[in-house]
Structures are given as structure tokens and as C-alpha cells.
Tab-separated table of C-alpha atoms in Angstrom:
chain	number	residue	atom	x	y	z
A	1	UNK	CA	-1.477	43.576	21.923
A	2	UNK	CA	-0.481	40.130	21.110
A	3	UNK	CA	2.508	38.405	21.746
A	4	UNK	CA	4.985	36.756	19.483
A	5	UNK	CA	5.184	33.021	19.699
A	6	UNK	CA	8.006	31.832	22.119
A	7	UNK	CA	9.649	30.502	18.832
A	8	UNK	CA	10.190	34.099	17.644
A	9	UNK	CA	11.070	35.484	20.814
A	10	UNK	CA	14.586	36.458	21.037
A	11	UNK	CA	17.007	36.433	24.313
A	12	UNK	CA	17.721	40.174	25.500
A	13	UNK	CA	20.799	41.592	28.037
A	14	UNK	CA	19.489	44.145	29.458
A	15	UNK	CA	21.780	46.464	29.831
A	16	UNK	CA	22.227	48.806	32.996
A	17	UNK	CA	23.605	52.096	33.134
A	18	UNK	CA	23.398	54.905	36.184
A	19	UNK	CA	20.582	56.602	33.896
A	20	UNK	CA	18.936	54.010	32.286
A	21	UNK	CA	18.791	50.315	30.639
A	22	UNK	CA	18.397	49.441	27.101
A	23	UNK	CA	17.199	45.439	25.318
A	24	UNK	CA	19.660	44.623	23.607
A	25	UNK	CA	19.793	41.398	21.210
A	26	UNK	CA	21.363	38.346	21.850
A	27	UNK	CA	25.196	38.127	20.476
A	28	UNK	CA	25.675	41.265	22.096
A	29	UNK	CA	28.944	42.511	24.142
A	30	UNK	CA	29.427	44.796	26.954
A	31	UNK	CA	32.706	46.550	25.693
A	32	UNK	CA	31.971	49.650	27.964
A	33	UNK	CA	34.289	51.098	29.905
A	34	UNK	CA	33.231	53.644	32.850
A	35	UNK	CA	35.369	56.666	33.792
A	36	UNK	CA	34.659	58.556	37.086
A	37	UNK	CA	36.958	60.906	38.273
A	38	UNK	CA	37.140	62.920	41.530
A	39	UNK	CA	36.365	66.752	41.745
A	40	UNK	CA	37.936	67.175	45.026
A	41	UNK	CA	40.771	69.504	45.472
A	42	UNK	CA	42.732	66.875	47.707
A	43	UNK	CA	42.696	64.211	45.001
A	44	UNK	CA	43.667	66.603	41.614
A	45	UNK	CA	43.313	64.217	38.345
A	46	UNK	CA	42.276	60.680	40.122
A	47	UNK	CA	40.006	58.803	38.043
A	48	UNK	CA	38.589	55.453	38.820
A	49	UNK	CA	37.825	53.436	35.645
A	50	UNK	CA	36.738	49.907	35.086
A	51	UNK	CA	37.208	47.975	31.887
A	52	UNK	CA	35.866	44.390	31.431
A	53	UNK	CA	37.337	42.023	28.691
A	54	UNK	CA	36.832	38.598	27.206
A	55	UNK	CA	38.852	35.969	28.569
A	56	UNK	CA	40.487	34.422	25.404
A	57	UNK	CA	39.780	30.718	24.755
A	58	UNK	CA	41.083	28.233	27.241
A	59	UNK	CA	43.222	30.864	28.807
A	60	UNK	CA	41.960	30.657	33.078
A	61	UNK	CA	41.808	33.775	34.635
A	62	UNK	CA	45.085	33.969	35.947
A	63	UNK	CA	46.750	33.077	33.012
A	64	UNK	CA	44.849	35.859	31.955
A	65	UNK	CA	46.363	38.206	34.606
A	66	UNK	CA	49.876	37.398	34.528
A	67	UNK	CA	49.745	37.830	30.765
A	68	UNK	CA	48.352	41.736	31.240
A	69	UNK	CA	50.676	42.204	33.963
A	70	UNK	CA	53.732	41.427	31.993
A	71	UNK	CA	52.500	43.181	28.803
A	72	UNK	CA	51.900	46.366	30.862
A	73	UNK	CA	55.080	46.234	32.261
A	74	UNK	CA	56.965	45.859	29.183
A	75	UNK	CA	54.594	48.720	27.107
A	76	UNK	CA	54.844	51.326	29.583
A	77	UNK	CA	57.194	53.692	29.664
A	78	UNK	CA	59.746	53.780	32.614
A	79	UNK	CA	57.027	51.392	34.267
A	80	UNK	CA	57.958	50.614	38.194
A	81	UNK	CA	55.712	47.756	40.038
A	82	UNK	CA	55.141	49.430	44.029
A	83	UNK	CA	53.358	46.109	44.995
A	84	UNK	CA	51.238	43.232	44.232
A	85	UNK	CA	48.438	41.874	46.589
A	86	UNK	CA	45.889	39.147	46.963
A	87	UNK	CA	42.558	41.043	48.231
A	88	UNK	CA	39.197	40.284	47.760
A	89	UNK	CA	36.162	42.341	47.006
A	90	UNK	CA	32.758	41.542	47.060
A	91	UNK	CA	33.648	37.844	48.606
A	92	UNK	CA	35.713	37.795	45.135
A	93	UNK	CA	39.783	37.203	45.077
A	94	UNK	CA	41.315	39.968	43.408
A	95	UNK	CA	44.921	41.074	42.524
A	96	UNK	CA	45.869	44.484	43.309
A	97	UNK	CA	48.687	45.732	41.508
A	98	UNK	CA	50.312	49.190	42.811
A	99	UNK	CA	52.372	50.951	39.708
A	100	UNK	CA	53.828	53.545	38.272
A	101	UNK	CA	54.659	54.526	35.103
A	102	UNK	CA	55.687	57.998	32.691
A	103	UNK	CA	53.298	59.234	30.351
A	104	UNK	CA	53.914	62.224	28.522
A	105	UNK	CA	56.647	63.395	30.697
A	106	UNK	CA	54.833	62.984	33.856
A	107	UNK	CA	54.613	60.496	36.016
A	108	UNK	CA	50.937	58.223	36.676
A	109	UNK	CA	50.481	56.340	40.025
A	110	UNK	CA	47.866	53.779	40.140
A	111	UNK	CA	45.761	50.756	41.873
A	112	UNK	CA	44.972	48.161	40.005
A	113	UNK	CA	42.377	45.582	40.184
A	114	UNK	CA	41.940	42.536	37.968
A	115	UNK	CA	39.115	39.777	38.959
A	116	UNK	CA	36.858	37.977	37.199
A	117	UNK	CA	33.357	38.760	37.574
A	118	UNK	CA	30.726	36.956	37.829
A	119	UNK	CA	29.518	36.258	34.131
A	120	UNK	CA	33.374	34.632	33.921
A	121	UNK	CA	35.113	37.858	32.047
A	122	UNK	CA	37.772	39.866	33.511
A	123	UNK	CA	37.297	43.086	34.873
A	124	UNK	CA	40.091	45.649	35.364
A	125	UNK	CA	39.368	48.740	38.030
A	126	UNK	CA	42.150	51.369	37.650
A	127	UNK	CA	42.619	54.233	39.946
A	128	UNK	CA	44.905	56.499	38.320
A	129	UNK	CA	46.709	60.033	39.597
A	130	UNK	CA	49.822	62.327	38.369
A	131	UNK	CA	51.710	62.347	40.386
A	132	UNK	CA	52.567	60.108	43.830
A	133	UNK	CA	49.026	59.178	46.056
A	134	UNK	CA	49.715	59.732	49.558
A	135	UNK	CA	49.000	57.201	51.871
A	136	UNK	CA	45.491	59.040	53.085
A	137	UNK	CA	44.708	58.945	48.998
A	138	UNK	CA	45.694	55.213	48.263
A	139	UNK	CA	43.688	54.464	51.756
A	140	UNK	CA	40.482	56.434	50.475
A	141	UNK	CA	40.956	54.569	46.874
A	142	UNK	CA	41.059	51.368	48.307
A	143	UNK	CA	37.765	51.999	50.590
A	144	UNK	CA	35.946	52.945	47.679
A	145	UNK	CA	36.962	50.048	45.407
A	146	UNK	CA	36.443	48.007	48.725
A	147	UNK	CA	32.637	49.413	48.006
A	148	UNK	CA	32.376	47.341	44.949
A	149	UNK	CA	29.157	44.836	45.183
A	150	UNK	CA	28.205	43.028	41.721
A	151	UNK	CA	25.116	42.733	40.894
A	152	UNK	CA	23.938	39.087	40.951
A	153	UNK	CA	21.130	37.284	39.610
């Protein structure tokens, strides 16, 4: 089989997901966002998901975080902040943001997480419950975000 020339050769992301990868062409975006949620009868309706996001242009990464804070705050309905933190995960600084807010007539708690990752975009990680987390639940939330290790090349 021969090979194109290294003219005609285009960059690739390869892409990684639990099951599988795929090539994709240069110019491409990861827009995915991952949902996980918990089956276990002690944590009813807690779901873990992680967003990641462009950071837009000149805009540093924690004018980047103080901007989502204050536009959740003001879009949620009957939003409360519980707490704000400096943490780090993965040797990373990270802001975790304790919340809650209504939704539909009943009330969501959730952990936050907003850091940048390595390829410079921000990444979100949002545990979310209905409900209040005990303090067992937000411990066990925060040991497995605490579990986060990027993958670095």
C-alpha cells in the first residue's frame, strides 16, 4: 500500500472514548459532553457530567470563570451559592463551587468544578442531586472527582 506524500497528509485528533477512538480531521472540536450517573440506592439521581468549552478570545481563564459563575447565578432559578473553594486536581488549580438551585419545582444540589485543562479550554465537572447531598455523599463526590488524571502527551 503506498503512502500519500507528507504534502497531502492531513493532521488527525484522535479522538478517545471508553469504547473506542475515531481520526478525525483537522479543524475539528471536541463539543462532547459525558454524563455518568450513579445506580446506587444511597446516591438516588447523582450524575457526574463534564462539559469542556472554548475559552473566548483574550478572555484568561478566570475571567472565564467569574463570568459563568455570575451568569449561573443570575439564570437559575432561586439559585443559593453553599461555598466556593480553591482545590486542585490532577496537580491542576480548580474552583469548586457548592450550589443550589430550583428546577422544576424541586430543588438540585451540586459540586462544581471549573479548570482549564491541559489543551488551554475550560472544563466544567458537575455533580448534580435532588435534593440536599449529605455530608458522606458530597465526601464520596469529591473523592471521585479527586480521581480525575488527564491524559497528557
Amino acid at each position: 500500500i503506498a503512502s500519500q506524500p507528507p504534502d497531502i497528509v492531513e493532521a488527525v485528533l484522535m479522538y478517545l472514548m471508553n469504547e473506542c477512538s475515531i481520526e478525525l480531521p483537522e479543524g475539528w472540536n471536541d463539543q462532547s459532553i459525558n454524563v455518568v450517573s450513579s445506580n446506587s440506592a444511597m446516591a438516588p439521581g447523582l450524575t457526574l457530567t463534564v462539559t469542556r468549552d472554548n475559552l473566548p478570545f483574550g478572555m484568561s481563564f478566570q475571567e472565564y470563570l467569574d463570568e459563568q459563575v455570575e451568569q449561573v447565578s443570575k439564570s437559575m432559578v432561586d439559585f443559593t451559592m453553599m461555598g466556593r473553594q480553591n482545590v486542585r486536581l490532577d496537580g491542576t488549580p480548580v474552583a469548586e463551587i457548592e450550589c443550589s438551585w430550583l428546577a422544576k419545582d424541586v430543588r438540585m444540589h451540586q459540586l462544581i468544578y471549573m479548570l482549564p485543562s491541559p489543551d488551554g479550554r475550560a472544563m466544567v465537572i458537575t455533580a448534580s442531586m435532588p435534593g440536599q447531598m449529605t455530608p458522606g455523599q458530597l465526601a464520596e463526590v469529591r473523592r471521585i472527582v479527586q480521581t480525575l488524571k488527564f491524559r497528557r502527551t
